[in-house]
C-alpha cells in the first residue's frame, strides 16, 4: 500500500482585488500563505456579475516565473507586446512561461454572464528565470477527460490512470487536474512522494483520505505517493517539485535577489524588458 497523503494544513481563500479592479479569492500569496514552493500565487475568479470581472487585467509585465490560467467557464482574451494573441474559453488552459519577460493584458471576452477561472503562478529556478517566453495554449478539446461513475478527471498537466495531459517541458514536473467527485471515491491519484501538493475545492465538499475540505479552501497535503479523494464536489489537484531557492518578489516580478528585482524594474522602465 503506497504512502497516503493527508491534509497537513487548510487555508481559507481571502477575498481581494487585483488588475484594474477584479474581485477574486486568493489562497496562495496572502499573509496566511505567502508561497508554497514552487507555487507563488493562486487566484479564483468566480462571479455571475460583470462588475466583478469586467475591468480585467490591462497591460502588465511578468518576469521570472510561469502563469497558468485555467478557465472553468467564460472567456478571456490574451494579448502581448510581441504580437501573440489568444482566446481562452470554457475548459481551456494556458501555461505561459514568462521567463525573461512578457508584457501582456488579460481581459474578459464577455460583458455579462458567469466567468470562472483560475490563475496559478509557478516559480522558475535561477537557471531558467531569463529564458525566452513560451506559451502553451490548450484548447478545451485537447484536454483528456477520464470519466467514470465515481467522477470526471481532466488532466491538464501530469498523468492520471495512464493518461497524460498536454502540457510539456515544465521544470517542476507538474500535475494539474480538475477533478469532479460524484458521491464516492475516485481511483487513487499518484504523485512523486516529495512533490509539493495541494487541492483547491471550488464546489461542494471533497475529502482527502477521509478529511473533508470545504469550498474555497486550499488544503496543503503531506508527503506520500497516493492521493485518495472522495465526497461530492469539484477541486483542482496540483503538485510540483519544490525549487528551494531564495525568493525576491514584488507584484508581477519574481526573482532570487533584491538586486535582480531592481534590475527587472529598471529594464521595464527603460523599455528593455522583453
Ligand atoms: Mn498576467
PDB file of C-alpha atoms and ligand atoms in Angstrom:
ATOM      1  CA  UNK A   1       0.000   0.000   0.000  1.00  0.00           C
ATOM      2  CA  UNK A   2       1.656   3.280  -1.087  1.00  0.00           C
ATOM      3  CA  UNK A   3       2.060   6.011   1.464  1.00  0.00           C
ATOM      4  CA  UNK A   4      -1.169   8.017   1.507  1.00  0.00           C
ATOM      5  CA  UNK A   5      -1.116  11.816   1.600  1.00  0.00           C
ATOM      6  CA  UNK A   6      -3.115  13.532   4.343  1.00  0.00           C
ATOM      7  CA  UNK A   7      -4.263  17.110   4.900  1.00  0.00           C
ATOM      8  CA  UNK A   8      -1.394  18.944   6.625  1.00  0.00           C
ATOM      9  CA  UNK A   9      -2.987  22.393   6.730  1.00  0.00           C
ATOM     10  CA  UNK A  10      -6.041  24.212   5.392  1.00  0.00           C
ATOM     11  CA  UNK A  11      -6.066  27.812   4.133  1.00  0.00           C
ATOM     12  CA  UNK A  12      -9.296  29.705   3.529  1.00  0.00           C
ATOM     13  CA  UNK A  13      -9.219  31.812   0.342  1.00  0.00           C
ATOM     14  CA  UNK A  14      -9.117  35.555   1.027  1.00  0.00           C
ATOM     15  CA  UNK A  15     -11.393  37.908  -0.940  1.00  0.00           C
ATOM     16  CA  UNK A  16      -9.254  40.595  -2.541  1.00  0.00           C
ATOM     17  CA  UNK A  17      -8.990  42.658  -5.709  1.00  0.00           C
ATOM     18  CA  UNK A  18      -6.326  42.904  -8.428  1.00  0.00           C
ATOM     19  CA  UNK A  19      -5.817  44.082 -12.010  1.00  0.00           C
ATOM     20  CA  UNK A  20      -7.992  47.106 -12.772  1.00  0.00           C
ATOM     21  CA  UNK A  21     -10.477  46.074 -10.068  1.00  0.00           C
ATOM     22  CA  UNK A  22     -11.255  42.378 -10.478  1.00  0.00           C
ATOM     23  CA  UNK A  23     -12.778  40.810  -7.370  1.00  0.00           C
ATOM     24  CA  UNK A  24     -11.259  37.420  -6.689  1.00  0.00           C
ATOM     25  CA  UNK A  25     -10.388  34.921  -3.976  1.00  0.00           C
ATOM     26  CA  UNK A  26      -6.660  34.349  -3.318  1.00  0.00           C
ATOM     27  CA  UNK A  27      -5.274  31.377  -1.405  1.00  0.00           C
ATOM     28  CA  UNK A  28      -1.523  31.449  -2.155  1.00  0.00           C
ATOM     29  CA  UNK A  29       0.237  34.826  -1.978  1.00  0.00           C
ATOM     30  CA  UNK A  30      -1.616  36.049   1.126  1.00  0.00           C
ATOM     31  CA  UNK A  31      -0.427  36.685   4.709  1.00  0.00           C
ATOM     32  CA  UNK A  32      -1.613  33.203   5.766  1.00  0.00           C
ATOM     33  CA  UNK A  33       0.359  31.552   2.934  1.00  0.00           C
ATOM     34  CA  UNK A  34       2.989  33.719   1.228  1.00  0.00           C
ATOM     35  CA  UNK A  35       4.056  30.888  -1.099  1.00  0.00           C
ATOM     36  CA  UNK A  36       4.026  27.112  -1.260  1.00  0.00           C
ATOM     37  CA  UNK A  37       7.270  26.250  -3.067  1.00  0.00           C
ATOM     38  CA  UNK A  38       7.191  26.109  -6.127  1.00  0.00           C
ATOM     39  CA  UNK A  39       3.784  27.859  -6.175  1.00  0.00           C
ATOM     40  CA  UNK A  40       3.664  31.620  -5.688  1.00  0.00           C
ATOM     41  CA  UNK A  41       0.018  32.603  -6.110  1.00  0.00           C
ATOM     42  CA  UNK A  42      -3.423  31.086  -6.671  1.00  0.00           C
ATOM     43  CA  UNK A  43      -6.449  33.181  -7.646  1.00  0.00           C
ATOM     44  CA  UNK A  44     -10.023  32.012  -8.122  1.00  0.00           C
ATOM     45  CA  UNK A  45     -12.038  34.481 -10.211  1.00  0.00           C
ATOM     46  CA  UNK A  46     -15.683  33.461  -9.991  1.00  0.00           C
ATOM     47  CA  UNK A  47     -18.704  35.663 -10.456  1.00  0.00           C
ATOM     48  CA  UNK A  48     -22.046  35.957 -12.249  1.00  0.00           C
ATOM     49  CA  UNK A  49     -21.806  39.764 -12.036  1.00  0.00           C
ATOM     50  CA  UNK A  50     -19.886  41.617 -14.753  1.00  0.00           C
ATOM     51  CA  UNK A  51     -18.833  44.397 -12.343  1.00  0.00           C
ATOM     52  CA  UNK A  52     -16.637  41.841 -10.519  1.00  0.00           C
ATOM     53  CA  UNK A  53     -14.532  40.975 -13.602  1.00  0.00           C
ATOM     54  CA  UNK A  54     -15.170  43.441 -16.455  1.00  0.00           C
ATOM     55  CA  UNK A  55     -12.187  45.705 -15.632  1.00  0.00           C
ATOM     56  CA  UNK A  56      -9.833  42.791 -16.341  1.00  0.00           C
ATOM     57  CA  UNK A  57      -6.049  42.896 -16.231  1.00  0.00           C
ATOM     58  CA  UNK A  58      -4.790  45.626 -18.608  1.00  0.00           C
ATOM     59  CA  UNK A  59      -1.178  45.670 -19.788  1.00  0.00           C
ATOM     60  CA  UNK A  60       1.306  44.487 -17.141  1.00  0.00           C
ATOM     61  CA  UNK A  61       4.701  42.726 -17.095  1.00  0.00           C
ATOM     62  CA  UNK A  62       5.850  39.339 -15.796  1.00  0.00           C
ATOM     63  CA  UNK A  63       9.390  38.057 -15.306  1.00  0.00           C
ATOM     64  CA  UNK A  64      10.975  35.053 -13.612  1.00  0.00           C
ATOM     65  CA  UNK A  65       8.103  32.577 -13.350  1.00  0.00           C
ATOM     66  CA  UNK A  66       5.140  30.959 -15.138  1.00  0.00           C
ATOM     67  CA  UNK A  67       1.445  31.846 -15.124  1.00  0.00           C
ATOM     68  CA  UNK A  68      -1.133  29.100 -15.576  1.00  0.00           C
ATOM     69  CA  UNK A  69      -4.665  30.138 -16.484  1.00  0.00           C
ATOM     70  CA  UNK A  70      -7.468  27.583 -16.422  1.00  0.00           C
ATOM     71  CA  UNK A  71     -10.984  28.628 -17.474  1.00  0.00           C
ATOM     72  CA  UNK A  72     -13.843  26.688 -15.907  1.00  0.00           C
ATOM     73  CA  UNK A  73     -16.472  28.872 -17.529  1.00  0.00           C
ATOM     74  CA  UNK A  74     -16.376  32.027 -19.615  1.00  0.00           C
ATOM     75  CA  UNK A  75     -13.877  33.603 -21.990  1.00  0.00           C
ATOM     76  CA  UNK A  76     -10.673  35.600 -21.551  1.00  0.00           C
ATOM     77  CA  UNK A  77      -8.677  37.317 -24.272  1.00  0.00           C
ATOM     78  CA  UNK A  78      -4.898  37.388 -24.033  1.00  0.00           C
ATOM     79  CA  UNK A  79      -2.682  39.796 -25.984  1.00  0.00           C
ATOM     80  CA  UNK A  80       1.018  40.603 -25.583  1.00  0.00           C
ATOM     81  CA  UNK A  81       3.676  43.058 -26.670  1.00  0.00           C
ATOM     82  CA  UNK A  82       5.236  40.533 -29.094  1.00  0.00           C
ATOM     83  CA  UNK A  83       2.004  40.259 -31.071  1.00  0.00           C
ATOM     84  CA  UNK A  84       0.806  36.953 -29.623  1.00  0.00           C
ATOM     85  CA  UNK A  85      -2.914  36.704 -29.093  1.00  0.00           C
ATOM     86  CA  UNK A  86      -5.283  34.028 -27.885  1.00  0.00           C
ATOM     87  CA  UNK A  87      -8.744  33.298 -26.614  1.00  0.00           C
ATOM     88  CA  UNK A  88      -9.173  31.136 -23.546  1.00  0.00           C
ATOM     89  CA  UNK A  89     -12.633  29.603 -23.391  1.00  0.00           C
ATOM     90  CA  UNK A  90     -14.555  27.304 -21.027  1.00  0.00           C
ATOM     91  CA  UNK A  91     -12.387  24.286 -20.201  1.00  0.00           C
ATOM     92  CA  UNK A  92      -9.250  25.652 -21.877  1.00  0.00           C
ATOM     93  CA  UNK A  93      -5.848  26.384 -20.374  1.00  0.00           C
ATOM     94  CA  UNK A  94      -2.772  28.471 -20.989  1.00  0.00           C
ATOM     95  CA  UNK A  95       0.627  27.720 -19.487  1.00  0.00           C
ATOM     96  CA  UNK A  96       2.791  30.787 -20.036  1.00  0.00           C
ATOM     97  CA  UNK A  97       6.481  30.606 -19.190  1.00  0.00           C
ATOM     98  CA  UNK A  98       7.174  34.335 -18.827  1.00  0.00           C
ATOM     99  CA  UNK A  99      10.916  33.769 -18.451  1.00  0.00           C
ATOM    100  CA  UNK A 100      12.875  36.985 -19.090  1.00  0.00           C
ATOM    101  CA  UNK A 101       9.761  38.939 -19.836  1.00  0.00           C
ATOM    102  CA  UNK A 102       6.265  39.282 -21.170  1.00  0.00           C
ATOM    103  CA  UNK A 103       4.115  42.414 -21.197  1.00  0.00           C
ATOM    104  CA  UNK A 104       0.519  41.402 -21.711  1.00  0.00           C
ATOM    105  CA  UNK A 105      -3.134  42.025 -20.992  1.00  0.00           C
ATOM    106  CA  UNK A 106      -5.775  39.526 -19.894  1.00  0.00           C
ATOM    107  CA  UNK A 107      -9.303  40.814 -20.464  1.00  0.00           C
ATOM    108  CA  UNK A 108     -12.725  39.176 -20.272  1.00  0.00           C
ATOM    109  CA  UNK A 109     -14.191  38.469 -23.717  1.00  0.00           C
ATOM    110  CA  UNK A 110     -17.749  38.834 -22.404  1.00  0.00           C
ATOM    111  CA  UNK A 111     -19.854  41.631 -20.982  1.00  0.00           C
ATOM    112  CA  UNK A 112     -22.292  39.568 -18.957  1.00  0.00           C
ATOM    113  CA  UNK A 113     -22.842  36.124 -17.529  1.00  0.00           C
ATOM    114  CA  UNK A 114     -20.702  33.848 -15.473  1.00  0.00           C
ATOM    115  CA  UNK A 115     -16.923  33.981 -15.515  1.00  0.00           C
ATOM    116  CA  UNK A 116     -14.947  31.399 -13.575  1.00  0.00           C
ATOM    117  CA  UNK A 117     -11.244  30.863 -13.935  1.00  0.00           C
ATOM    118  CA  UNK A 118      -8.065  30.199 -12.010  1.00  0.00           C
ATOM    119  CA  UNK A 119      -4.586  31.613 -12.220  1.00  0.00           C
ATOM    120  CA  UNK A 120      -1.667  29.790 -10.642  1.00  0.00           C
ATOM    121  CA  UNK A 121       1.879  31.174 -10.557  1.00  0.00           C
ATOM    122  CA  UNK A 122       4.679  28.628 -10.717  1.00  0.00           C
ATOM    123  CA  UNK A 123       8.239  29.635  -9.933  1.00  0.00           C
ATOM    124  CA  UNK A 124      11.261  29.110 -12.196  1.00  0.00           C
ATOM    125  CA  UNK A 125      14.710  28.181 -10.854  1.00  0.00           C
ATOM    126  CA  UNK A 126      17.545  30.742 -11.185  1.00  0.00           C
ATOM    127  CA  UNK A 127      18.940  28.992 -14.274  1.00  0.00           C
ATOM    128  CA  UNK A 128      15.621  29.386 -16.112  1.00  0.00           C
ATOM    129  CA  UNK A 129      14.361  32.782 -14.945  1.00  0.00           C
ATOM    130  CA  UNK A 130      15.685  34.554 -18.049  1.00  0.00           C
ATOM    131  CA  UNK A 131      14.695  32.007 -20.742  1.00  0.00           C
ATOM    132  CA  UNK A 132      12.692  33.337 -23.726  1.00  0.00           C
ATOM    133  CA  UNK A 133       8.943  33.482 -23.160  1.00  0.00           C
ATOM    134  CA  UNK A 134       6.948  30.412 -24.201  1.00  0.00           C
ATOM    135  CA  UNK A 135       3.214  29.780 -24.460  1.00  0.00           C
ATOM    136  CA  UNK A 136       1.278  26.549 -24.374  1.00  0.00           C
ATOM    137  CA  UNK A 137      -2.294  27.385 -25.366  1.00  0.00           C
ATOM    138  CA  UNK A 138      -4.520  24.372 -24.857  1.00  0.00           C
ATOM    139  CA  UNK A 139      -7.979  24.254 -26.406  1.00  0.00           C
ATOM    140  CA  UNK A 140     -10.743  22.635 -24.297  1.00  0.00           C
ATOM    141  CA  UNK A 141     -10.992  19.527 -26.514  1.00  0.00           C
ATOM    142  CA  UNK A 142      -7.224  18.917 -26.235  1.00  0.00           C
ATOM    143  CA  UNK A 143      -7.525  18.194 -22.512  1.00  0.00           C
ATOM    144  CA  UNK A 144      -8.188  14.488 -21.887  1.00  0.00           C
ATOM    145  CA  UNK A 145     -11.120  13.715 -19.609  1.00  0.00           C
ATOM    146  CA  UNK A 146     -11.331  10.389 -17.782  1.00  0.00           C
ATOM    147  CA  UNK A 147     -14.959   9.678 -16.972  1.00  0.00           C
ATOM    148  CA  UNK A 148     -16.246   7.063 -14.589  1.00  0.00           C
ATOM    149  CA  UNK A 149     -19.223   6.549 -12.288  1.00  0.00           C
ATOM    150  CA  UNK A 150     -17.048   7.986  -9.479  1.00  0.00           C
ATOM    151  CA  UNK A 151     -16.294  11.251 -11.186  1.00  0.00           C
ATOM    152  CA  UNK A 152     -14.580  13.073 -14.032  1.00  0.00           C
ATOM    153  CA  UNK A 153     -10.903  13.916 -14.146  1.00  0.00           C
ATOM    154  CA  UNK A 154      -9.468  16.428 -16.621  1.00  0.00           C
ATOM    155  CA  UNK A 155      -5.680  16.165 -16.933  1.00  0.00           C
ATOM    156  CA  UNK A 156      -4.088  19.473 -17.926  1.00  0.00           C
ATOM    157  CA  UNK A 157      -0.557  18.541 -16.795  1.00  0.00           C
ATOM    158  CA  UNK A 158       0.911  15.314 -15.457  1.00  0.00           C
ATOM    159  CA  UNK A 159      -0.626  11.870 -15.641  1.00  0.00           C
ATOM    160  CA  UNK A 160      -3.629  10.021 -14.247  1.00  0.00           C
ATOM    161  CA  UNK A 161      -4.591   6.396 -14.909  1.00  0.00           C
ATOM    162  CA  UNK A 162      -2.037   6.217 -17.716  1.00  0.00           C
ATOM    163  CA  UNK A 163      -3.430   9.326 -19.452  1.00  0.00           C
ATOM    164  CA  UNK A 164      -1.054  12.251 -19.946  1.00  0.00           C
ATOM    165  CA  UNK A 165      -2.056  15.904 -20.046  1.00  0.00           C
ATOM    166  CA  UNK A 166      -0.927  18.135 -22.954  1.00  0.00           C
ATOM    167  CA  UNK A 167       1.454  20.453 -21.039  1.00  0.00           C
ATOM    168  CA  UNK A 168       5.122  19.568 -21.540  1.00  0.00           C
ATOM    169  CA  UNK A 169       8.651  20.736 -20.755  1.00  0.00           C
ATOM    170  CA  UNK A 170       7.905  22.413 -17.419  1.00  0.00           C
ATOM    171  CA  UNK A 171      10.737  22.481 -14.896  1.00  0.00           C
ATOM    172  CA  UNK A 172       8.756  21.489 -11.769  1.00  0.00           C
ATOM    173  CA  UNK A 173       7.265  18.371 -13.451  1.00  0.00           C
ATOM    174  CA  UNK A 174       3.744  19.490 -12.569  1.00  0.00           C
ATOM    175  CA  UNK A 175       0.444  17.746 -12.036  1.00  0.00           C
ATOM    176  CA  UNK A 176      -2.601  19.977 -12.698  1.00  0.00           C
ATOM    177  CA  UNK A 177      -6.040  18.377 -12.768  1.00  0.00           C
ATOM    178  CA  UNK A 178      -9.678  19.418 -12.493  1.00  0.00           C
ATOM    179  CA  UNK A 179     -11.465  16.667 -10.580  1.00  0.00           C
ATOM    180  CA  UNK A 180     -15.233  16.283 -10.124  1.00  0.00           C
ATOM    181  CA  UNK A 181     -16.028  13.731  -7.423  1.00  0.00           C
ATOM    182  CA  UNK A 182     -19.561  12.328  -7.544  1.00  0.00           C
ATOM    183  CA  UNK A 183     -20.613  10.970  -4.198  1.00  0.00           C
ATOM    184  CA  UNK A 184     -17.927   8.314  -3.852  1.00  0.00           C
ATOM    185  CA  UNK A 185     -14.198   7.765  -4.065  1.00  0.00           C
ATOM    186  CA  UNK A 186     -12.222   8.165  -7.289  1.00  0.00           C
ATOM    187  CA  UNK A 187      -9.323   5.832  -8.120  1.00  0.00           C
ATOM    188  CA  UNK A 188      -6.060   6.914  -6.472  1.00  0.00           C
ATOM    189  CA  UNK A 189      -4.054   9.792  -7.950  1.00  0.00           C
ATOM    190  CA  UNK A 190      -0.321   9.029  -7.840  1.00  0.00           C
ATOM    191  CA  UNK A 191       2.300  11.750  -7.481  1.00  0.00           C
ATOM    192  CA  UNK A 192       6.022  11.805  -6.621  1.00  0.00           C
ATOM    193  CA  UNK A 193       6.241  11.434  -2.829  1.00  0.00           C
ATOM    194  CA  UNK A 194       8.308  14.605  -2.226  1.00  0.00           C
ATOM    195  CA  UNK A 195       6.440  16.938  -4.590  1.00  0.00           C
ATOM    196  CA  UNK A 196       4.565  19.802  -3.007  1.00  0.00           C
ATOM    197  CA  UNK A 197       0.841  19.050  -3.445  1.00  0.00           C
ATOM    198  CA  UNK A 198      -2.435  20.774  -2.671  1.00  0.00           C
ATOM    199  CA  UNK A 199      -6.085  20.677  -3.576  1.00  0.00           C
ATOM    200  CA  UNK A 200      -8.342  23.703  -4.000  1.00  0.00           C
ATOM    201  CA  UNK A 201     -12.011  22.814  -3.646  1.00  0.00           C
ATOM    202  CA  UNK A 202     -14.283  25.075  -5.693  1.00  0.00           C
ATOM    203  CA  UNK A 203     -17.674  23.490  -5.289  1.00  0.00           C
ATOM    204  CA  UNK A 204     -19.254  21.124  -2.791  1.00  0.00           C
ATOM    205  CA  UNK A 205     -17.012  19.254  -0.404  1.00  0.00           C
ATOM    206  CA  UNK A 206     -14.093  16.953  -1.224  1.00  0.00           C
ATOM    207  CA  UNK A 207     -12.287  14.753   1.301  1.00  0.00           C
ATOM    208  CA  UNK A 208      -8.610  13.762   1.233  1.00  0.00           C
ATOM    209  CA  UNK A 209      -8.045  10.416   2.978  1.00  0.00           C
ATOM    210  CA  UNK A 210     -11.422  10.965   4.635  1.00  0.00           C
ATOM    211  CA  UNK A 211     -10.664  14.524   5.838  1.00  0.00           C
ATOM    212  CA  UNK A 212     -13.337  16.897   4.445  1.00  0.00           C
ATOM    213  CA  UNK A 213     -12.308  20.150   2.745  1.00  0.00           C
ATOM    214  CA  UNK A 214     -14.916  22.834   2.062  1.00  0.00           C
ATOM    215  CA  UNK A 215     -15.354  25.018  -0.973  1.00  0.00           C
ATOM    216  CA  UNK A 216     -12.894  27.904  -1.444  1.00  0.00           C
ATOM    217  CA  UNK A 217     -10.418  26.197   0.829  1.00  0.00           C
ATOM    218  CA  UNK A 218      -6.901  25.149  -0.140  1.00  0.00           C
ATOM    219  CA  UNK A 219      -5.600  22.038   1.583  1.00  0.00           C
ATOM    220  CA  UNK A 220      -1.833  21.504   1.677  1.00  0.00           C
ATOM    221  CA  UNK A 221      -1.078  17.792   1.603  1.00  0.00           C
ATOM    222  CA  UNK A 222       1.685  15.996   3.486  1.00  0.00           C
ATOM    223  CA  UNK A 223       4.222  13.772   1.713  1.00  0.00           C
ATOM    224  CA  UNK A 224       3.293  10.490   0.060  1.00  0.00           C
ATOM    225  CA  UNK A 225       2.669   8.879  -3.316  1.00  0.00           C
ATOM    226  CA  UNK A 226      -1.096   8.431  -3.147  1.00  0.00           C
ATOM    227  CA  UNK A 227      -3.922  10.984  -3.081  1.00  0.00           C
ATOM    228  CA  UNK A 228      -7.333   9.477  -2.316  1.00  0.00           C
ATOM    229  CA  UNK A 229     -10.295  11.769  -2.919  1.00  0.00           C
ATOM    230  CA  UNK A 230     -13.932  11.195  -2.043  1.00  0.00           C
ATOM    231  CA  UNK A 231     -17.066  13.249  -1.424  1.00  0.00           C
ATOM    232  CA  UNK A 232     -19.284  15.285  -3.672  1.00  0.00           C
ATOM    233  CA  UNK A 233     -17.676  18.332  -5.226  1.00  0.00           C
ATOM    234  CA  UNK A 234     -15.082  19.688  -7.570  1.00  0.00           C
ATOM    235  CA  UNK A 235     -11.455  20.501  -6.920  1.00  0.00           C
ATOM    236  CA  UNK A 236      -8.141  21.398  -8.501  1.00  0.00           C
ATOM    237  CA  UNK A 237      -5.402  18.902  -7.695  1.00  0.00           C
ATOM    238  CA  UNK A 238      -1.936  20.398  -8.150  1.00  0.00           C
ATOM    239  CA  UNK A 239       1.580  19.132  -7.456  1.00  0.00           C
ATOM    240  CA  UNK A 240       5.120  20.149  -8.396  1.00  0.00           C
ATOM    241  CA  UNK A 241       8.741  19.746  -7.366  1.00  0.00           C
ATOM    242  CA  UNK A 242       9.921  22.378  -4.877  1.00  0.00           C
ATOM    243  CA  UNK A 243      12.710  24.696  -6.120  1.00  0.00           C
ATOM    244  CA  UNK A 244      14.277  25.571  -2.721  1.00  0.00           C
ATOM    245  CA  UNK A 245      15.855  28.897  -3.740  1.00  0.00           C
ATOM    246  CA  UNK A 246      15.532  32.392  -2.289  1.00  0.00           C
ATOM    247  CA  UNK A 247      12.565  34.456  -3.497  1.00  0.00           C
ATOM    248  CA  UNK A 248      12.610  38.207  -4.121  1.00  0.00           C
ATOM    249  CA  UNK A 249       9.163  39.238  -5.354  1.00  0.00           C
ATOM    250  CA  UNK A 250       7.287  42.430  -5.998  1.00  0.00           C
ATOM    251  CA  UNK A 251       3.941  42.376  -7.811  1.00  0.00           C
ATOM    252  CA  UNK A 252       4.295  40.540 -11.126  1.00  0.00           C
ATOM    253  CA  UNK A 253       8.085  40.014 -10.977  1.00  0.00           C
ATOM    254  CA  UNK A 254       9.686  37.169  -9.036  1.00  0.00           C
ATOM    255  CA  UNK A 255      13.476  36.854  -8.900  1.00  0.00           C
ATOM    256  CA  UNK A 256      16.045  35.370  -6.492  1.00  0.00           C
ATOM    257  CA  UNK A 257      17.641  38.573  -5.167  1.00  0.00           C
ATOM    258  CA  UNK A 258      16.671  42.187  -4.468  1.00  0.00           C
ATOM    259  CA  UNK A 259      19.349  43.286  -6.944  1.00  0.00           C
ATOM    260  CA  UNK A 260      17.712  41.232  -9.739  1.00  0.00           C
ATOM    261  CA  UNK A 261      14.343  42.653  -8.756  1.00  0.00           C
ATOM    262  CA  UNK A 262      15.644  46.231  -9.021  1.00  0.00           C
ATOM    263  CA  UNK A 263      17.221  45.393 -12.403  1.00  0.00           C
ATOM    264  CA  UNK A 264      13.899  43.994 -13.668  1.00  0.00           C
ATOM    265  CA  UNK A 265      12.003  47.199 -12.815  1.00  0.00           C
ATOM    266  CA  UNK A 266      14.832  49.249 -14.321  1.00  0.00           C
ATOM    267  CA  UNK A 267      14.600  47.160 -17.551  1.00  0.00           C
ATOM    268  CA  UNK A 268      10.814  47.675 -17.592  1.00  0.00           C
ATOM    269  CA  UNK A 269      11.087  51.464 -17.187  1.00  0.00           C
ATOM    270  CA  UNK A 270      13.800  51.737 -19.845  1.00  0.00           C
ATOM    271  CA  UNK A 271      11.976  49.577 -22.406  1.00  0.00           C
ATOM    272  CA  UNK A 272      14.497  46.695 -22.241  1.00  0.00           C
ATOM    273  CA  UNK A 273      12.158  44.214 -20.605  1.00  0.00           C
ATOM    274  CA  UNK A 274      11.242  41.681 -23.262  1.00  0.00           C
TER     275      UNK A 274
HETATM  276 MN1  LIG B   1      -0.623  38.431 -16.352  1.00  0.00          MN
END
